[in-house]
Amino acid sequence: MKKRILLAGILGGIAMFIWTSIAHMTLPLGETGIREIPNQQAVLGAMQTNIGQQSGLYLFPDSASARTRPGNNGAKR
């Protein structure tokens, strides 16, 4: 029984590796959502002006403004 579970885990891992390799190379999944910011220097300048030297993980737009944004229809509650 343990051999069957181990074999199933190994074969499942190999199958997932093959699928993700194919999906990444043939489908545009590897590039989805990753883009460069146009006019990056202006954006970085504005961020440095407003954030300063405060380190952290910043979300844009923040969750509070996403809930109150016009046309959101209360999707994030």
Coordinates of C-alpha atoms in Angstrom, one line a residue:
M1 CA 0.0 0.0 0.0
K2 CA 2.8 2.4 0.9
K3 CA 4.5 1.7 -2.5
R4 CA 1.3 2.5 -4.4
I5 CA 1.0 5.9 -2.5
L6 CA 4.6 6.7 -3.1
L7 CA 4.3 5.8 -6.8
A8 CA 1.1 7.8 -7.2
G9 CA 2.8 10.8 -5.6
I10 CA 5.9 10.6 -7.9
L11 CA 3.8 10.1 -11.0
G12 CA 1.5 12.9 -10.0
G13 CA 4.5 15.2 -9.5
I14 CA 5.9 14.3 -12.9
A15 CA 2.5 14.9 -14.5
M16 CA 2.2 18.3 -12.9
F17 CA 5.7 19.2 -13.9
I18 CA 5.0 18.3 -17.5
W19 CA 1.6 20.1 -17.6
T20 CA 3.0 23.3 -16.1
S21 CA 6.0 23.3 -18.5
I22 CA 3.7 22.9 -21.5
A23 CA 1.3 25.5 -20.2
H24 CA 4.0 28.0 -19.4
M25 CA 5.7 27.6 -22.9
T26 CA 2.7 27.3 -25.2
L27 CA 0.0 29.3 -23.4
P28 CA 0.4 33.0 -22.4
L29 CA 0.1 32.1 -18.7
G30 CA 3.7 32.9 -18.0
E31 CA 3.3 36.5 -19.1
T32 CA -0.2 37.2 -17.9
G33 CA -0.4 40.2 -15.6
I34 CA 3.3 41.1 -15.7
R35 CA 3.9 44.4 -17.5
E36 CA 6.3 47.2 -17.3
I37 CA 5.0 50.5 -15.9
P38 CA 4.9 53.2 -18.6
N39 CA 6.9 56.3 -17.7
Q40 CA 8.5 54.5 -14.8
Q41 CA 10.6 57.4 -13.6
A42 CA 7.7 59.7 -13.0
V43 CA 5.8 56.9 -11.1
L44 CA 8.8 56.2 -8.9
G45 CA 9.3 59.9 -8.2
A46 CA 5.7 60.3 -7.1
M47 CA 6.0 57.2 -4.9
Q48 CA 9.2 58.3 -3.3
T49 CA 7.7 61.7 -2.6
N50 CA 4.6 60.3 -0.9
I51 CA 6.0 57.2 0.7
G52 CA 9.5 58.5 1.6
Q53 CA 11.8 55.9 3.4
Q54 CA 9.0 53.8 4.9
S55 CA 9.6 50.2 4.0
G56 CA 6.7 47.8 3.6
L57 CA 4.4 46.0 1.2
Y58 CA 2.0 48.4 -0.5
L59 CA -1.3 47.5 -2.2
F60 CA -2.7 49.6 -4.9
P61 CA -5.5 50.4 -4.9
D62 CA -6.0 49.9 -1.2
S63 CA -8.9 47.8 0.0
A64 CA -10.7 50.8 1.6
S65 CA -10.8 52.8 -1.7
A66 CA -11.8 49.7 -3.6
R67 CA -15.0 49.3 -1.5
T68 CA -16.0 52.9 -2.0
R69 CA -15.0 53.3 -5.6
P70 CA -17.9 54.4 -7.9
G71 CA -19.2 51.7 -10.1
N72 CA -17.9 48.9 -7.8
N73 CA -21.5 47.9 -6.9
G74 CA -20.3 46.6 -3.5
A75 CA -18.3 43.7 -4.9
K76 CA -15.7 43.8 -2.1
R77 CA -17.5 43.8 1.2

